PDB file of C-alpha atoms in Angstrom:
ATOM      1  CA  MET A1019      66.120  53.629 -84.815  1.00  0.00           C
ATOM      2  CA  SER A1020      63.837  56.521 -85.769  1.00  0.00           C
ATOM      3  CA  GLN A1021      62.132  59.119 -83.555  1.00  0.00           C
ATOM      4  CA  ALA A1022      61.189  57.649 -80.172  1.00  0.00           C
ATOM      5  CA  LEU A1023      57.426  57.156 -79.804  1.00  0.00           C
ATOM      6  CA  VAL A1024      57.543  55.483 -76.384  1.00  0.00           C
ATOM      7  CA  GLY A1025      59.372  56.677 -73.324  1.00  0.00           C
ATOM      8  CA  ILE A1026      60.458  54.054 -70.806  1.00  0.00           C
ATOM      9  CA  ILE A1027      61.232  55.640 -67.470  1.00  0.00           C
ATOM     10  CA  MET A1028      62.234  54.084 -64.187  1.00  0.00           C
ATOM     11  CA  GLY A1029      63.023  55.332 -60.726  1.00  0.00           C
ATOM     12  CA  SER A1030      66.439  53.684 -60.527  1.00  0.00           C
ATOM     13  CA  LYS A1031      69.000  52.042 -62.793  1.00  0.00           C
ATOM     14  CA  SER A1032      68.379  48.879 -60.756  1.00  0.00           C
ATOM     15  CA  ASP A1033      64.872  48.725 -62.325  1.00  0.00           C
ATOM     16  CA  TRP A1034      66.359  48.128 -65.806  1.00  0.00           C
ATOM     17  CA  PRO A1035      66.536  44.299 -65.521  1.00  0.00           C
ATOM     18  CA  VAL A1036      62.722  44.386 -65.335  1.00  0.00           C
ATOM     19  CA  MET A1037      62.058  47.314 -67.660  1.00  0.00           C
ATOM     20  CA  GLN A1038      64.335  45.981 -70.392  1.00  0.00           C
ATOM     21  CA  HIS A1039      61.564  43.492 -71.179  1.00  0.00           C
ATOM     22  CA  ALA A1040      59.331  46.377 -72.295  1.00  0.00           C
ATOM     23  CA  ALA A1041      62.178  47.609 -74.484  1.00  0.00           C
ATOM     24  CA  GLU A1042      62.695  44.144 -75.972  1.00  0.00           C
ATOM     25  CA  MET A1043      59.000  43.884 -76.872  1.00  0.00           C
ATOM     26  CA  LEU A1044      59.088  47.302 -78.516  1.00  0.00           C
ATOM     27  CA  GLU A1045      62.239  46.338 -80.443  1.00  0.00           C
ATOM     28  CA  ARG A1046      60.590  43.101 -81.572  1.00  0.00           C
ATOM     29  CA  LEU A1047      57.660  45.107 -82.941  1.00  0.00           C
ATOM     30  CA  GLY A1048      59.851  47.796 -84.513  1.00  0.00           C
ATOM     31  CA  VAL A1049      58.744  50.635 -82.213  1.00  0.00           C
ATOM     32  CA  ALA A1050      61.305  53.319 -81.425  1.00  0.00           C
ATOM     33  CA  TYR A1051      61.737  54.126 -77.735  1.00  0.00           C
ATOM     34  CA  GLU A1052      63.977  55.936 -75.307  1.00  0.00           C
ATOM     35  CA  ALA A1053      64.897  54.782 -71.804  1.00  0.00           C
ATOM     36  CA  ARG A1054      65.703  57.122 -68.912  1.00  0.00           C
ATOM     37  CA  VAL A1055      66.226  57.009 -65.150  1.00  0.00           C
ATOM     38  CA  VAL A1056      63.803  59.573 -63.760  1.00  0.00           C
ATOM     39  CA  SER A1057      63.262  59.329 -60.016  1.00  0.00           C
ATOM     40  CA  ALA A1058      60.169  60.983 -58.567  1.00  0.00           C
ATOM     41  CA  HIS A1059      61.954  61.393 -55.241  1.00  0.00           C
ATOM     42  CA  ARG A1060      65.617  61.987 -56.070  1.00  0.00           C
ATOM     43  CA  THR A1061      65.323  63.859 -59.377  1.00  0.00           C
ATOM     44  CA  PRO A1062      61.960  65.683 -59.287  1.00  0.00           C
ATOM     45  CA  LYS A1063      63.080  68.425 -61.689  1.00  0.00           C
ATOM     46  CA  ARG A1064      64.242  65.777 -64.175  1.00  0.00           C
ATOM     47  CA  LEU A1065      60.817  64.122 -63.885  1.00  0.00           C
ATOM     48  CA  TYR A1066      59.041  67.451 -64.379  1.00  0.00           C
ATOM     49  CA  ASP A1067      61.146  68.330 -67.427  1.00  0.00           C
ATOM     50  CA  TYR A1068      60.698  64.854 -68.908  1.00  0.00           C
ATOM     51  CA  ALA A1069      56.938  64.599 -68.432  1.00  0.00           C
ATOM     52  CA  THR A1070      56.080  68.137 -69.456  1.00  0.00           C
ATOM     53  CA  SER A1071      58.168  67.958 -72.647  1.00  0.00           C
ATOM     54  CA  ALA A1072      57.291  64.381 -73.668  1.00  0.00           C
ATOM     55  CA  GLN A1073      54.473  65.181 -76.071  1.00  0.00           C
ATOM     56  CA  ALA A1074      56.336  68.071 -77.727  1.00  0.00           C
ATOM     57  CA  ARG A1075      59.322  65.754 -78.227  1.00  0.00           C
ATOM     58  CA  GLY A1076      57.129  63.305 -80.157  1.00  0.00           C
ATOM     59  CA  LEU A1077      56.419  60.667 -77.531  1.00  0.00           C
ATOM     60  CA  LYS A1078      52.973  59.052 -77.722  1.00  0.00           C
ATOM     61  CA  VAL A1079      53.066  56.717 -74.682  1.00  0.00           C
ATOM     62  CA  ILE A1080      55.094  56.564 -71.470  1.00  0.00           C
ATOM     63  CA  ILE A1081      55.902  53.318 -69.667  1.00  0.00           C
ATOM     64  CA  ALA A1082      56.920  54.018 -66.065  1.00  0.00           C
ATOM     65  CA  GLY A1083      58.427  51.348 -63.841  1.00  0.00           C
ATOM     66  CA  ALA A1084      58.791  51.887 -60.122  1.00  0.00           C
ATOM     67  CA  GLY A1085      59.189  49.959 -56.898  1.00  0.00           C
ATOM     68  CA  GLY A1086      58.426  50.738 -53.271  1.00  0.00           C
ATOM     69  CA  ALA A1087      56.271  53.851 -52.928  1.00  0.00           C
ATOM     70  CA  ALA A1088      56.033  53.892 -56.753  1.00  0.00           C
ATOM     71  CA  HIS A1089      55.168  57.556 -57.220  1.00  0.00           C
ATOM     72  CA  LEU A1090      56.811  57.794 -60.652  1.00  0.00           C
ATOM     73  CA  PRO A1091      53.915  56.612 -62.874  1.00  0.00           C
ATOM     74  CA  GLY A1092      51.327  58.782 -61.135  1.00  0.00           C
ATOM     75  CA  MET A1093      53.526  61.858 -60.988  1.00  0.00           C
ATOM     76  CA  ALA A1094      54.346  61.494 -64.686  1.00  0.00           C
ATOM     77  CA  ALA A1095      50.646  61.058 -65.494  1.00  0.00           C
ATOM     78  CA  SER A1096      49.818  64.209 -63.558  1.00  0.00           C
ATOM     79  CA  MET A1097      52.083  66.242 -65.841  1.00  0.00           C
ATOM     80  CA  THR A1098      51.109  64.957 -69.305  1.00  0.00           C
ATOM     81  CA  ILE A1099      48.026  63.941 -71.233  1.00  0.00           C
ATOM     82  CA  LEU A1100      49.906  61.047 -72.829  1.00  0.00           C
ATOM     83  CA  PRO A1101      48.873  57.531 -71.779  1.00  0.00           C
ATOM     84  CA  VAL A1102      51.058  56.337 -68.908  1.00  0.00           C
ATOM     85  CA  LEU A1103      51.459  52.613 -68.302  1.00  0.00           C
ATOM     86  CA  GLY A1104      52.718  51.689 -64.846  1.00  0.00           C
ATOM     87  CA  VAL A1105      54.859  48.639 -64.147  1.00  0.00           C
ATOM     88  CA  PRO A1106      55.299  47.719 -60.478  1.00  0.00           C
ATOM     89  CA  VAL A1107      58.847  46.561 -59.756  1.00  0.00           C
ATOM     90  CA  ALA A1108      59.602  44.151 -56.901  1.00  0.00           C
ATOM     91  CA  ALA A1109      62.187  46.304 -55.157  1.00  0.00           C
ATOM     92  CA  THR A1110      61.339  45.784 -51.473  1.00  0.00           C
ATOM     93  CA  ALA A1111      60.578  42.987 -49.022  1.00  0.00           C
ATOM     94  CA  LEU A1112      56.943  43.264 -50.119  1.00  0.00           C
ATOM     95  CA  GLN A1113      57.878  41.827 -53.556  1.00  0.00           C
ATOM     96  CA  GLY A1114      56.196  44.578 -55.580  1.00  0.00           C
ATOM     97  CA  GLN A1115      52.810  44.460 -53.851  1.00  0.00           C
ATOM     98  CA  ASP A1116      53.495  47.892 -52.346  1.00  0.00           C
ATOM     99  CA  ALA A1117      54.334  49.275 -55.779  1.00  0.00           C
ATOM    100  CA  LEU A1118      51.269  47.640 -57.333  1.00  0.00           C
ATOM    101  CA  LEU A1119      48.947  49.211 -54.773  1.00  0.00           C
ATOM    102  CA  SER A1120      50.628  52.603 -55.102  1.00  0.00           C
ATOM    103  CA  ILE A1121      50.286  52.613 -58.890  1.00  0.00           C
ATOM    104  CA  VAL A1122      46.781  51.168 -59.149  1.00  0.00           C
ATOM    105  CA  GLN A1123      45.258  53.479 -56.499  1.00  0.00           C
ATOM    106  CA  MET A1124      45.444  56.708 -58.514  1.00  0.00           C
ATOM    107  CA  PRO A1125      42.843  59.361 -57.728  1.00  0.00           C
ATOM    108  CA  GLY A1126      40.049  59.832 -60.229  1.00  0.00           C
ATOM    109  CA  GLY A1127      41.167  62.126 -63.043  1.00  0.00           C
ATOM    110  CA  ILE A1128      44.820  61.036 -63.194  1.00  0.00           C
ATOM    111  CA  PRO A1129      44.772  57.649 -64.945  1.00  0.00           C
ATOM    112  CA  VAL A1130      47.653  55.199 -65.009  1.00  0.00           C
ATOM    113  CA  GLY A1131      47.163  51.897 -66.800  1.00  0.00           C
ATOM    114  CA  THR A1132      48.613  49.440 -64.299  1.00  0.00           C
ATOM    115  CA  LEU A1133      50.233  46.185 -65.404  1.00  0.00           C
ATOM    116  CA  ALA A1134      51.401  43.107 -63.519  1.00  0.00           C
ATOM    117  CA  ILE A1135      54.359  43.108 -61.170  1.00  0.00           C
ATOM    118  CA  GLY A1136      57.778  42.558 -62.754  1.00  0.00           C
ATOM    119  CA  LYS A1137      58.753  40.950 -66.052  1.00  0.00           C
ATOM    120  CA  PRO A1138      55.214  39.981 -67.204  1.00  0.00           C
ATOM    121  CA  GLY A1139      54.048  43.540 -66.572  1.00  0.00           C
ATOM    122  CA  ALA A1140      56.974  45.013 -68.488  1.00  0.00           C
ATOM    123  CA  ILE A1141      56.400  42.685 -71.444  1.00  0.00           C
ATOM    124  CA  ASN A1142      52.710  43.566 -71.489  1.00  0.00           C
ATOM    125  CA  ALA A1143      53.465  47.281 -71.127  1.00  0.00           C
ATOM    126  CA  GLY A1144      55.580  47.116 -74.275  1.00  0.00           C
ATOM    127  CA  LEU A1145      52.856  45.194 -76.098  1.00  0.00           C
ATOM    128  CA  LEU A1146      50.118  47.538 -74.856  1.00  0.00           C
ATOM    129  CA  ALA A1147      52.102  50.627 -75.876  1.00  0.00           C
ATOM    130  CA  ALA A1148      52.547  49.116 -79.351  1.00  0.00           C
ATOM    131  CA  SER A1149      48.836  48.286 -79.496  1.00  0.00           C
ATOM    132  CA  ILE A1150      47.959  51.901 -78.661  1.00  0.00           C
ATOM    133  CA  LEU A1151      50.272  53.153 -81.405  1.00  0.00           C
ATOM    134  CA  ALA A1152      48.896  50.538 -83.822  1.00  0.00           C
ATOM    135  CA  LEU A1153      45.510  52.266 -83.736  1.00  0.00           C
ATOM    136  CA  SER A1154      46.930  54.870 -86.125  1.00  0.00           C
ATOM    137  CA  ASP A1155      49.643  52.788 -87.844  1.00  0.00           C
ATOM    138  CA  PRO A1156      48.410  49.966 -90.104  1.00  0.00           C
ATOM    139  CA  GLU A1157      51.898  48.472 -90.531  1.00  0.00           C
ATOM    140  CA  LEU A1158      52.433  48.282 -86.778  1.00  0.00           C
ATOM    141  CA  SER A1159      48.919  46.877 -86.408  1.00  0.00           C
ATOM    142  CA  ALA A1160      49.893  44.057 -88.787  1.00  0.00           C
ATOM    143  CA  ARG A1161      53.068  43.351 -86.770  1.00  0.00           C
ATOM    144  CA  VAL A1162      51.106  43.244 -83.498  1.00  0.00           C
ATOM    145  CA  ALA A1163      48.534  40.921 -85.097  1.00  0.00           C
ATOM    146  CA  ALA A1164      51.331  38.678 -86.410  1.00  0.00           C
ATOM    147  CA  LEU A1165      52.904  38.467 -82.952  1.00  0.00           C
ATOM    148  CA  ARG A1166      49.574  37.540 -81.393  1.00  0.00           C
ATOM    149  CA  ALA A1167      48.995  34.890 -84.090  1.00  0.00           C
ATOM    150  CA  GLU A1168      52.501  33.520 -83.460  1.00  0.00           C
ATOM    151  CA  GLN A1169      51.737  33.254 -79.750  1.00  0.00           C
ATOM    152  CA  THR A1170      48.481  31.437 -80.477  1.00  0.00           C
ATOM    153  CA  ALA A1171      50.155  29.044 -82.891  1.00  0.00           C
ATOM    154  CA  GLY A1172      52.723  28.209 -80.221  1.00  0.00           C
ATOM    155  CA  VAL A1173      50.098  26.768 -77.865  1.00  0.00           C
ATOM    156  CA  PRO A1174      49.739  23.002 -78.436  1.00  0.00           C
ATOM    157  CA  GLU A1175      46.268  21.493 -78.584  1.00  0.00           C
ATOM    158  CA  SER A1176      47.357  18.512 -76.559  1.00  0.00           C
ATOM    159  CA  PRO A1177      49.638  18.338 -73.520  1.00  0.00           C
ATOM    160  CA  LEU A1178      51.328  15.396 -75.251  1.00  0.00           C
ATOM    161  CA  GLU A1179      52.582  17.505 -78.172  1.00  0.00           C
TER     162      GLU A1179
END
């Protein structure tokens, strides 16, 4: 694939079964991405280096998946002006609700676009990242529109179909 435009980061390798759905959506739409384990708590220097260099390396959007305290999306957003899309991962007994609240409750001035918990959120994060990129890429815009039309066509008019 060509130069990565989207960075997919997660706090732990165990988040990949959820975050791979963002990658699959990006692949389906022909958007180059990179995927990295970047823990806000265990590898703070790695997070700093990743977030502060993302724009210079050509990334346009960051998708950050995290469970539990879920500091990764907000910390990444605090270190870059790129759009950051947060995906709460169900990694604790609270089934991702803790992560959702941590990601969605960012202080004013440090935005994180927060998606649904788990697989649906990861899928939508990939689609939203592609939609952001499609604003300046007519070919990608056509692919996103085709996907949306395909989804619409797949909905039967009758429950008997």
